[in-house]
């Protein structure tokens, strides 16, 4: 999800790499889950998130949608899944009765980042610290890679760059004709290819993603000439 604001408005003015120290450690969010409420449709799931959730919950995206844990929304012209918020407080569906994350080990990438964000530029990205989002005031410094807590971070970094570039291309392709047949067909193909078809959880995600990406590009070249 793109934010039409300047970094100076929302960050400390710095960009961080994975080996940098950043003041993001909120000490286990003791007695606080504010960042897990009122998020609307902003906790967007990428294909790696869906793979992790399938590993942890034994449910693919179709099951998550059917059980009201995820929903589909249009983001910059592209249909993408996001985590559902429920109730008067709009709490994340995965918060337990104690206000703790019930899927912490397989939580989505956006949750792993918080209160960091990603700044994409020239086919790559760096991280920035969102200074007005986290309610904890006494955060400590922590290494970015440790905070994100993602296995195989180099592979994950490369995947995120590829996925971001693909979404950008899709957004540009459907711009101005979001309700047209080509946009609908492309969105349905993207959802089927990267989300709705269950992943083989005993196999590496990144290899499966690359295979699906290759197939997606080939189908579009043959059928639409889009990619």
XYZ file of N, CA and C in Angstrom:
681
model
N 0.845 -1.192 0.000
C 0.000 0.000 0.000
C 0.884 1.247 0.000
N 0.642 2.118 -0.966
C 1.444 3.325 -1.077
C 0.881 4.422 -0.182
N 1.772 5.213 0.387
C 1.353 6.322 1.228
C 1.834 7.617 0.580
N 0.904 8.509 0.307
C 1.248 9.761 -0.360
C 1.637 10.824 0.650
N 2.725 10.549 1.365
C 3.271 11.493 2.335
C 4.782 11.502 2.165
N 5.413 12.533 2.688
C 6.867 12.586 2.622
C 7.461 11.891 3.839
N 8.666 11.343 3.682
C 9.326 10.664 4.795
C 9.545 11.598 5.979
N 9.759 12.861 5.694
C 10.005 13.818 6.778
C 8.791 13.966 7.691
N 7.605 13.677 7.168
C 6.386 13.788 7.970
C 6.194 12.616 8.913
N 6.660 11.450 8.537
C 6.308 10.235 9.284
C 7.496 9.507 9.883
N 8.731 9.939 9.591
C 9.904 9.195 10.047
C 10.879 10.090 10.794
N 11.974 9.474 11.243
C 13.020 10.243 11.906
C 14.015 10.817 10.896
N 13.691 10.685 9.615
C 14.523 11.263 8.569
C 15.664 10.386 8.094
N 15.744 9.161 8.635
C 16.826 8.256 8.249
C 16.288 7.045 7.500
N 17.149 6.449 6.667
C 16.855 5.176 6.017
C 17.838 4.152 6.547
N 17.343 2.950 6.851
C 18.140 1.930 7.521
C 18.302 0.693 6.643
N 19.452 0.048 6.783
C 19.694 -1.263 6.182
C 19.497 -2.338 7.243
N 19.504 -3.586 6.846
C 19.187 -4.680 7.768
C 20.188 -4.805 8.915
N 21.421 -4.331 8.729
C 22.427 -4.436 9.789
C 22.486 -3.214 10.699
N 21.664 -2.214 10.426
C 21.663 -0.999 11.242
C 20.881 -1.203 12.537
N 21.192 -0.372 13.517
C 20.433 -0.342 14.764
C 19.358 0.725 14.654
N 18.163 0.394 15.145
C 17.053 1.330 15.059
C 16.243 1.263 16.354
N 15.663 2.371 16.740
C 14.931 2.453 18.006
C 13.499 1.937 17.795
N 13.390 0.597 17.697
C 12.094 -0.022 17.388
C 11.631 -1.026 18.433
N 12.511 -1.451 19.329
C 12.181 -2.513 20.285
C 11.233 -1.989 21.359
N 9.998 -2.509 21.366
C 8.985 -2.046 22.314
C 8.824 -3.004 23.494
N 9.840 -3.835 23.733
C 9.912 -4.680 24.936
C 8.715 -5.617 25.096
N 8.345 -6.253 24.005
C 7.274 -7.243 24.070
C 5.872 -6.679 24.119
N 5.748 -5.369 23.898
C 4.415 -4.734 23.855
C 3.605 -5.034 25.111
N 4.233 -4.976 26.277
C 3.558 -5.316 27.526
C 2.316 -4.458 27.730
N 1.186 -5.151 27.939
C -0.106 -4.505 28.203
C -0.546 -3.569 27.080
N -0.052 -3.788 25.873
C -0.422 -2.906 24.758
C -0.637 -3.731 23.488
N -1.725 -3.440 22.781
C -1.943 -4.026 21.462
C -2.609 -2.998 20.545
N -2.280 -1.734 20.798
C -2.902 -0.651 20.035
C -2.655 -0.793 18.541
N -1.454 -1.247 18.167
C -1.133 -1.359 16.738
C -1.873 -2.518 16.082
N -2.573 -3.328 16.880
C -3.350 -4.460 16.350
C -4.837 -4.140 16.306
N -5.188 -2.864 16.449
C -6.585 -2.440 16.384
C -6.706 -1.258 15.425
N -7.888 -1.136 14.845
C -8.176 0.020 14.006
C -7.326 0.157 12.769
N -6.809 -0.959 12.270
C -5.922 -0.905 11.105
C -6.666 -1.007 9.779
N -7.992 -1.134 9.841
C -8.767 -1.207 8.608
C -8.326 -2.375 7.737
N -8.056 -2.078 6.479
C -7.618 -3.123 5.540
C -6.131 -3.019 5.237
N -5.371 -2.377 6.121
C -3.970 -2.056 5.822
C -2.991 -3.205 6.069
N -3.406 -4.260 6.792
C -2.498 -5.389 7.024
C -2.634 -6.342 5.833
N -2.001 -5.939 4.742
C -2.097 -6.657 3.478
C -1.182 -7.878 3.514
N -1.673 -8.964 2.961
C -0.910 -10.210 2.923
C -0.245 -10.381 1.570
N 1.051 -10.671 1.580
C 1.719 -11.033 0.333
C 1.766 -12.566 0.241
N 2.196 -13.133 -0.880
C 2.194 -14.598 -1.007
C 3.004 -15.316 0.062
N 4.113 -14.728 0.512
C 4.910 -15.358 1.570
C 4.129 -15.405 2.874
N 3.361 -14.362 3.166
C 2.512 -14.354 4.357
C 1.496 -15.496 4.314
N 0.892 -15.675 3.147
C -0.117 -16.739 2.995
C 0.521 -18.109 3.181
N 1.723 -18.283 2.648
C 2.474 -19.535 2.829
C 2.744 -19.790 4.314
N 3.192 -18.774 5.027
C 3.476 -18.927 6.467
C 2.207 -19.259 7.243
N 1.132 -18.554 6.941
C -0.130 -18.826 7.640
C -0.620 -20.231 7.351
N -0.420 -20.693 6.133
C -0.799 -22.063 5.800
C 0.029 -23.063 6.602
N 1.315 -22.735 6.789
C 2.172 -23.588 7.617
C 1.694 -23.610 9.067
N 1.379 -22.437 9.601
C 1.048 -22.334 11.020
C -0.363 -22.746 11.370
N -1.314 -22.474 10.477
C -2.722 -22.724 10.768
C -3.302 -23.902 10.011
N -2.578 -24.360 8.997
C -3.099 -25.434 8.167
C -4.248 -24.987 7.287
N -4.324 -23.681 7.019
C -5.409 -23.129 6.210
C -4.819 -22.291 5.081
N -5.271 -22.541 3.860
C -4.908 -21.701 2.742
C -5.764 -20.457 2.719
N -5.543 -19.585 1.738
C -6.294 -18.334 1.712
C -7.786 -18.568 1.545
N -8.180 -19.562 0.776
C -9.615 -19.814 0.587
C -10.297 -20.107 1.918
N -9.611 -20.869 2.797
C -10.172 -21.158 4.134
C -10.188 -19.909 5.004
N -9.128 -19.101 4.932
C -9.078 -17.863 5.723
C -10.192 -16.915 5.314
N -10.462 -16.841 4.016
C -11.556 -15.996 3.531
C -12.898 -16.541 3.991
N -13.082 -17.844 3.872
C -14.360 -18.468 4.235
C -14.660 -18.330 5.722
N -13.612 -18.346 6.548
C -13.793 -18.272 8.000
C -13.711 -16.847 8.535
N -13.656 -15.851 7.650
C -13.680 -14.457 8.075
C -12.408 -13.968 8.717
N -11.293 -14.648 8.456
C -10.012 -14.206 8.996
C -9.287 -13.263 8.027
N -9.633 -13.374 6.761
C -9.062 -12.519 5.728
C -10.186 -12.053 4.815
N -9.922 -10.980 4.076
C -10.887 -10.457 3.114
C -10.122 -9.884 1.930
N -10.826 -9.629 0.852
C -10.215 -9.067 -0.344
C -10.632 -7.617 -0.499
N -9.669 -6.760 -0.832
C -9.944 -5.360 -1.086
C -9.083 -4.881 -2.247
N -9.512 -3.788 -2.870
C -8.752 -3.213 -3.971
C -7.722 -2.236 -3.407
N -6.464 -2.449 -3.769
C -5.364 -1.596 -3.325
C -4.670 -1.038 -4.563
N -4.839 0.255 -4.799
C -4.227 0.893 -5.968
C -4.573 0.155 -7.257
N -5.816 -0.301 -7.358
C -6.294 -0.953 -8.564
C -6.075 -2.452 -8.623
N -5.400 -3.010 -7.622
C -5.103 -4.444 -7.600
C -5.839 -5.077 -6.419
N -6.477 -6.230 -6.651
C -7.194 -6.925 -5.586
C -6.205 -7.734 -4.758
N -6.145 -7.449 -3.456
C -5.214 -8.117 -2.559
C -5.915 -8.520 -1.261
N -5.464 -9.586 -0.613
C -6.059 -9.994 0.662
C -5.463 -9.235 1.835
N -6.248 -9.076 2.870
C -5.756 -8.458 4.103
C -6.378 -9.139 5.311
N -5.749 -8.959 6.465
C -6.260 -9.504 7.722
C -7.492 -8.708 8.150
N -8.476 -9.387 8.699
C -9.739 -8.768 9.119
C -9.615 -8.167 10.516
N -10.242 -7.015 10.714
C -10.409 -6.399 12.030
C -11.870 -6.582 12.444
N -12.099 -6.886 13.711
C -13.462 -7.199 14.157
C -13.886 -6.371 15.364
N -15.211 -6.224 15.529
C -15.785 -5.655 16.739
C -15.703 -4.147 16.828
N -16.198 -3.635 17.953
C -16.239 -2.195 18.172
C -14.844 -1.585 18.169
N -13.876 -2.313 18.723
C -12.498 -1.803 18.770
C -11.723 -2.107 17.486
N -12.359 -2.799 16.579
C -11.700 -3.209 15.335
C -10.377 -3.920 15.642
N -10.488 -4.983 16.440
C -9.305 -5.759 16.812
C -8.948 -6.754 15.713
N -7.655 -6.986 15.563
C -7.196 -8.011 14.636
C -7.822 -9.349 15.020
N -8.279 -10.069 14.013
C -8.950 -11.341 14.245
C -8.042 -12.363 14.936
N -6.738 -12.151 14.884
C -5.797 -13.099 15.479
C -5.356 -12.705 16.893
N -5.942 -11.639 17.462
C -5.658 -11.311 18.860
C -6.437 -12.264 19.761
N -5.767 -12.786 20.805
C -6.491 -13.655 21.734
C -7.151 -12.821 22.837
N -7.787 -13.502 23.786
C -8.531 -12.801 24.839
C -7.630 -11.947 25.721
N -6.342 -12.272 25.757
C -5.398 -11.500 26.563
C -4.763 -10.359 25.782
N -5.232 -10.153 24.559
C -4.685 -9.079 23.743
C -3.319 -9.393 23.173
N -3.000 -10.678 23.044
C -1.708 -11.091 22.493
C -1.925 -11.759 21.135
N -0.913 -11.709 20.307
C -1.002 -12.284 18.970
C -0.977 -13.806 19.053
N -1.998 -14.444 18.498
C -2.086 -15.907 18.561
C -1.310 -16.582 17.435
N -0.787 -15.793 16.501
C -0.029 -16.365 15.372
C 1.354 -15.719 15.281
N 1.913 -15.349 16.416
C 3.132 -14.533 16.415
C 4.261 -15.157 15.599
N 4.403 -16.455 15.661
C 5.481 -17.115 14.937
C 5.337 -17.066 13.432
N 4.096 -16.906 12.953
C 3.852 -16.861 11.505
C 3.129 -15.562 11.127
N 3.300 -14.533 11.925
C 2.627 -13.252 11.676
C 3.061 -12.657 10.331
N 2.184 -11.841 9.729
C 2.489 -11.243 8.425
C 3.703 -10.303 8.476
N 4.266 -10.066 7.305
C 5.444 -9.214 7.199
C 5.220 -7.804 7.694
N 4.024 -7.245 7.465
C 3.732 -5.895 7.936
C 3.809 -5.832 9.456
N 3.327 -6.894 10.115
C 3.382 -6.946 11.580
C 4.823 -7.091 12.066
N 5.627 -7.873 11.353
C 7.035 -8.040 11.717
C 7.775 -6.716 11.625
N 7.422 -5.919 10.650
C 8.084 -4.636 10.433
C 7.795 -3.615 11.530
N 6.549 -3.513 11.920
C 6.077 -2.406 12.758
C 6.960 -2.188 13.991
N 7.361 -0.936 14.281
C 6.955 0.331 13.668
C 7.837 0.794 12.496
N 8.495 -0.140 11.839
C 9.266 0.206 10.646
C 8.372 0.156 9.409
N 8.838 0.792 8.346
C 8.204 0.709 7.043
C 9.284 0.488 6.001
N 8.886 0.228 4.780
C 9.849 0.045 3.689
C 9.760 1.205 2.708
N 10.925 1.691 2.282
C 11.000 2.741 1.271
C 11.647 2.139 0.033
N 10.852 2.008 -1.042
C 11.333 1.384 -2.273
C 11.900 2.444 -3.216
N 13.043 2.097 -3.804
C 13.693 3.028 -4.730
C 14.686 2.264 -5.599
N 14.608 2.483 -6.922
C 15.558 1.886 -7.869
C 15.622 0.359 -7.762
N 14.478 -0.273 -7.642
C 14.412 -1.718 -7.611
C 14.832 -2.359 -6.304
N 15.040 -1.576 -5.262
C 15.465 -2.086 -3.956
C 14.680 -1.340 -2.884
N 14.932 -1.665 -1.626
C 14.290 -0.911 -0.551
C 15.190 -0.842 0.668
N 14.927 0.179 1.452
C 15.508 0.321 2.780
C 14.367 0.567 3.760
N 14.699 0.580 5.028
C 13.689 0.704 6.066
C 13.673 2.122 6.645
N 12.503 2.523 7.134
C 12.416 3.783 7.872
C 11.610 3.555 9.142
N 11.844 4.397 10.144
C 11.149 4.290 11.428
C 9.959 5.237 11.443
N 8.767 4.673 11.632
C 7.565 5.493 11.744
C 7.501 6.052 13.169
N 7.601 7.356 13.295
C 7.772 7.949 14.623
C 6.461 8.205 15.354
N 5.336 8.191 14.655
C 4.064 8.539 15.305
C 3.094 7.365 15.429
N 3.557 6.157 15.130
C 2.640 5.019 15.072
C 2.614 4.178 16.351
N 3.763 3.909 16.947
C 3.830 3.031 18.122
C 3.541 3.816 19.395
N 2.670 3.243 20.242
C 2.275 3.918 21.481
C 3.327 3.814 22.574
N 4.309 2.907 22.426
C 5.348 2.730 23.441
C 6.383 3.849 23.301
N 6.651 4.553 24.394
C 7.541 5.715 24.332
C 8.990 5.388 24.667
N 9.222 4.298 25.379
C 10.589 3.990 25.831
C 11.208 2.859 25.014
N 11.081 2.926 23.699
C 11.644 1.880 22.842
C 13.172 1.907 22.895
N 13.759 0.722 22.722
C 15.215 0.572 22.726
C 15.722 0.283 21.318
N 17.021 0.429 21.139
C 17.617 0.141 19.846
C 17.772 -1.365 19.656
N 17.556 -1.798 18.422
C 17.678 -3.200 18.076
C 18.141 -3.274 16.624
N 18.855 -4.320 16.279
C 19.283 -4.507 14.897
C 18.059 -4.788 14.030
N 17.986 -4.135 12.896
C 16.821 -4.273 12.026
C 16.527 -5.733 11.700
N 17.546 -6.493 11.320
C 17.338 -7.894 10.947
C 16.793 -8.713 12.115
N 17.246 -8.417 13.325
C 16.754 -9.131 14.504
C 15.304 -8.764 14.781
N 14.976 -7.504 14.596
C 13.615 -7.057 14.869
C 12.621 -7.694 13.900
N 12.975 -7.752 12.620
C 12.077 -8.302 11.612
C 11.882 -9.801 11.807
N 12.918 -10.482 12.286
C 12.791 -11.887 12.677
C 12.222 -12.746 11.544
N 12.851 -12.653 10.379
C 12.407 -13.401 9.207
C 13.486 -14.371 8.757
N 13.182 -15.658 8.647
C 14.177 -16.618 8.144
C 14.587 -16.282 6.716
N 15.825 -16.634 6.368
C 16.343 -16.443 5.014
C 16.075 -15.020 4.520
N 16.599 -14.043 5.253
C 16.264 -12.662 4.969
C 16.723 -12.196 3.594
N 17.839 -12.711 3.080
C 18.278 -12.309 1.739
C 17.257 -12.766 0.699
N 16.809 -14.016 0.789
C 15.787 -14.509 -0.137
C 14.496 -13.715 0.019
N 14.143 -13.402 1.266
C 12.922 -12.648 1.513
C 13.033 -11.241 0.938
N 14.204 -10.629 1.086
C 14.440 -9.285 0.547
C 14.258 -9.302 -0.978
N 14.866 -10.276 -1.643
C 14.769 -10.373 -3.103
C 13.327 -10.619 -3.543
N 12.623 -11.478 -2.794
C 11.214 -11.732 -3.100
C 10.396 -10.447 -2.995
N 10.594 -9.684 -1.917
C 9.831 -8.456 -1.713
C 10.069 -7.450 -2.832
N 11.312 -7.354 -3.295
C 11.620 -6.448 -4.409
C 10.899 -6.893 -5.678
N 10.925 -8.195 -5.945
C 10.254 -8.738 -7.132
C 8.750 -8.547 -7.038
N 8.180 -8.839 -5.877
C 6.743 -8.717 -5.684
C 6.300 -7.256 -5.807
N 7.066 -6.346 -5.240
C 6.744 -4.919 -5.323
C 6.770 -4.447 -6.774
N 7.766 -4.901 -7.542
C 7.862 -4.518 -8.951
C 6.673 -5.065 -9.745
N 6.269 -6.303 -9.437
C 5.125 -6.896 -10.126
C 3.848 -6.127 -9.826
N 3.618 -5.798 -8.546
C 2.425 -5.040 -8.188
C 2.421 -3.670 -8.851
N 3.586 -3.020 -8.902
C 3.679 -1.723 -9.574
C 3.287 -1.847 -11.040
N 3.762 -2.922 -11.685
C 3.445 -3.129 -13.090
C 1.949 -3.373 -13.272
N 1.371 -4.158 -12.393
C -0.064 -4.418 -12.477
C -0.860 -3.134 -12.267
N -0.444 -2.324 -11.299
C -1.127 -1.056 -11.037
C -1.085 -0.150 -12.259
N 0.060 -0.071 -12.905
C 0.204 0.762 -14.099
C -0.640 0.214 -15.247
N -0.735 -1.106 -15.340
C -1.482 -1.735 -16.427
C -2.973 -1.459 -16.316
N -3.509 -1.509 -15.095
C -4.958 -1.354 -14.922
C -5.364 0.087 -14.652
N -4.413 0.992 -14.524
C -4.717 2.388 -14.188
C -5.705 2.978 -15.198
N -6.785 3.533 -14.672
C -7.776 4.174 -15.515
C -8.825 3.237 -16.074
N -8.646 1.929 -15.904
C -9.631 0.976 -16.417
C -9.867 -0.147 -15.408
N -9.928 0.242 -14.144
C -10.062 -0.747 -13.072
C -11.315 -1.611 -13.208
N -12.361 -1.072 -13.816
C -13.611 -1.820 -13.953
C -13.696 -2.575 -15.279
N -12.666 -2.489 -16.100
C -12.685 -3.123 -17.403
C -12.412 -4.610 -17.342
N -12.718 -5.303 -18.428
C -12.544 -6.756 -18.481
C -11.085 -7.162 -18.317
N -10.163 -6.423 -18.934
C -8.756 -6.797 -18.834
C -8.263 -6.716 -17.398
N -8.684 -5.663 -16.689
C -8.303 -5.512 -15.285
C -8.843 -6.665 -14.455
N -10.109 -7.025 -14.671
C -10.717 -8.122 -13.912
C -10.003 -9.445 -14.184
N -9.720 -9.706 -15.453
C -9.053 -10.952 -15.821
C -7.652 -11.024 -15.222
N -6.948 -9.912 -15.265
C -5.584 -9.884 -14.727
C -5.580 -10.073 -13.216
N -6.514 -9.429 -12.535
C -6.616 -9.582 -11.084
C -6.971 -11.006 -10.696
N -7.919 -11.610 -11.414
C -8.304 -12.989 -11.117
C -7.145 -13.950 -11.358
N -6.399 -13.722 -12.423
C -5.247 -14.567 -12.715
C -4.179 -14.419 -11.640
N -3.940 -13.193 -11.207
C -2.953 -12.951 -10.162
C -3.361 -13.629 -8.858
N -4.639 -13.501 -8.479
C -5.115 -14.126 -7.249
C -5.012 -15.642 -7.311
N -5.418 -16.237 -8.434
C -5.344 -17.695 -8.578
C -3.892 -18.175 -8.522
N -3.015 -17.448 -9.206
C -1.626 -17.890 -9.323
C -0.870 -17.799 -8.008
N -0.975 -16.678 -7.327
C -0.119 -16.432 -6.174
C -0.796 -16.637 -4.815
N -2.138 -16.717 -4.787
C -2.829 -16.760 -3.507
C -3.748 -17.971 -3.324
N -4.645 -18.192 -4.267
C -5.695 -19.170 -4.033
C -5.219 -20.613 -4.165
N -4.246 -20.851 -5.007
C -3.694 -22.199 -5.132
C -2.795 -22.474 -3.930
N -3.130 -23.460 -3.099
C -2.335 -23.716 -1.893
C -0.866 -24.005 -2.215
N 0.001 -23.595 -1.313
C 1.426 -23.885 -1.451
C 1.735 -25.242 -0.825
N 2.830 -25.831 -1.247
C 3.303 -27.065 -0.642
C 4.190 -26.668 0.536
N 3.635 -26.778 1.735
C 4.300 -26.196 2.897
C 5.564 -26.946 3.318
N 5.732 -28.173 2.809
C 6.960 -28.903 3.131
C 8.095 -28.509 2.190
N 7.786 -27.698 1.185
C 8.796 -27.244 0.236
C 9.107 -25.767 0.440
N 10.264 -25.336 -0.058
C 10.697 -23.946 0.052
C 9.721 -23.015 -0.667
N 9.360 -21.920 -0.025
C 8.417 -20.977 -0.619
C 8.997 -20.296 -1.851
N 10.250 -19.870 -1.779
C 10.799 -18.995 -2.811
C 10.898 -19.690 -4.159
N 11.222 -20.960 -4.168
C 11.242 -21.708 -5.414
C 9.853 -21.820 -6.016
N 8.847 -22.039 -5.162
C 7.469 -22.118 -5.643
C 7.008 -20.781 -6.205
N 7.396 -19.705 -5.534
C 7.010 -18.377 -6.017
C 7.616 -18.098 -7.387
N 8.898 -18.412 -7.563
C 9.557 -18.162 -8.846
C 8.885 -18.960 -9.971
N 8.509 -20.195 -9.677
C 7.831 -21.020 -10.683
C 6.479 -20.410 -11.054
N 5.745 -19.932 -10.057
C 4.441 -19.319 -10.320
C 4.607 -18.000 -11.077
N 5.632 -17.254 -10.734
C 5.891 -15.994 -11.419
C 6.184 -16.234 -12.894
N 6.997 -17.237 -13.174
C 7.331 -17.564 -14.553
C 6.082 -17.955 -15.336
N 5.220 -18.766 -14.719
C 3.987 -19.175 -15.365
C 3.046 -18.004 -15.586
N 2.964 -17.123 -14.604
C 2.103 -15.938 -14.699
C 2.544 -15.044 -15.849
N 3.837 -14.816 -15.948
C 4.357 -13.967 -17.018
C 4.124 -14.602 -18.381
N 4.317 -15.913 -18.482
C 4.129 -16.600 -19.756
C 2.689 -16.531 -20.224
N 1.739 -16.749 -19.308
C 0.318 -16.703 -19.657
C -0.069 -15.314 -20.156
N 0.448 -14.272 -19.489
C 0.099 -12.911 -19.871
C 0.708 -12.520 -21.208
N 1.910 -12.984 -21.475
C 2.533 -12.684 -22.754
C 1.735 -13.329 -23.878
N 1.310 -14.569 -23.673
C 0.568 -15.296 -24.714
C -0.838 -14.746 -24.913
N -1.517 -14.442 -23.804
C -2.929 -14.116 -23.896
C -3.246 -12.636 -24.023
N -2.410 -11.785 -23.404
C -2.756 -10.370 -23.373
C -1.635 -9.457 -23.838
N -0.415 -9.954 -23.808
C 0.699 -9.090 -24.155
C 1.001 -8.044 -23.102
N 0.451 -8.243 -21.888
C 0.596 -7.234 -20.835
C 2.006 -7.214 -20.273
N 2.557 -8.396 -19.974
C 3.850 -8.439 -19.283
C 4.943 -8.933 -20.245
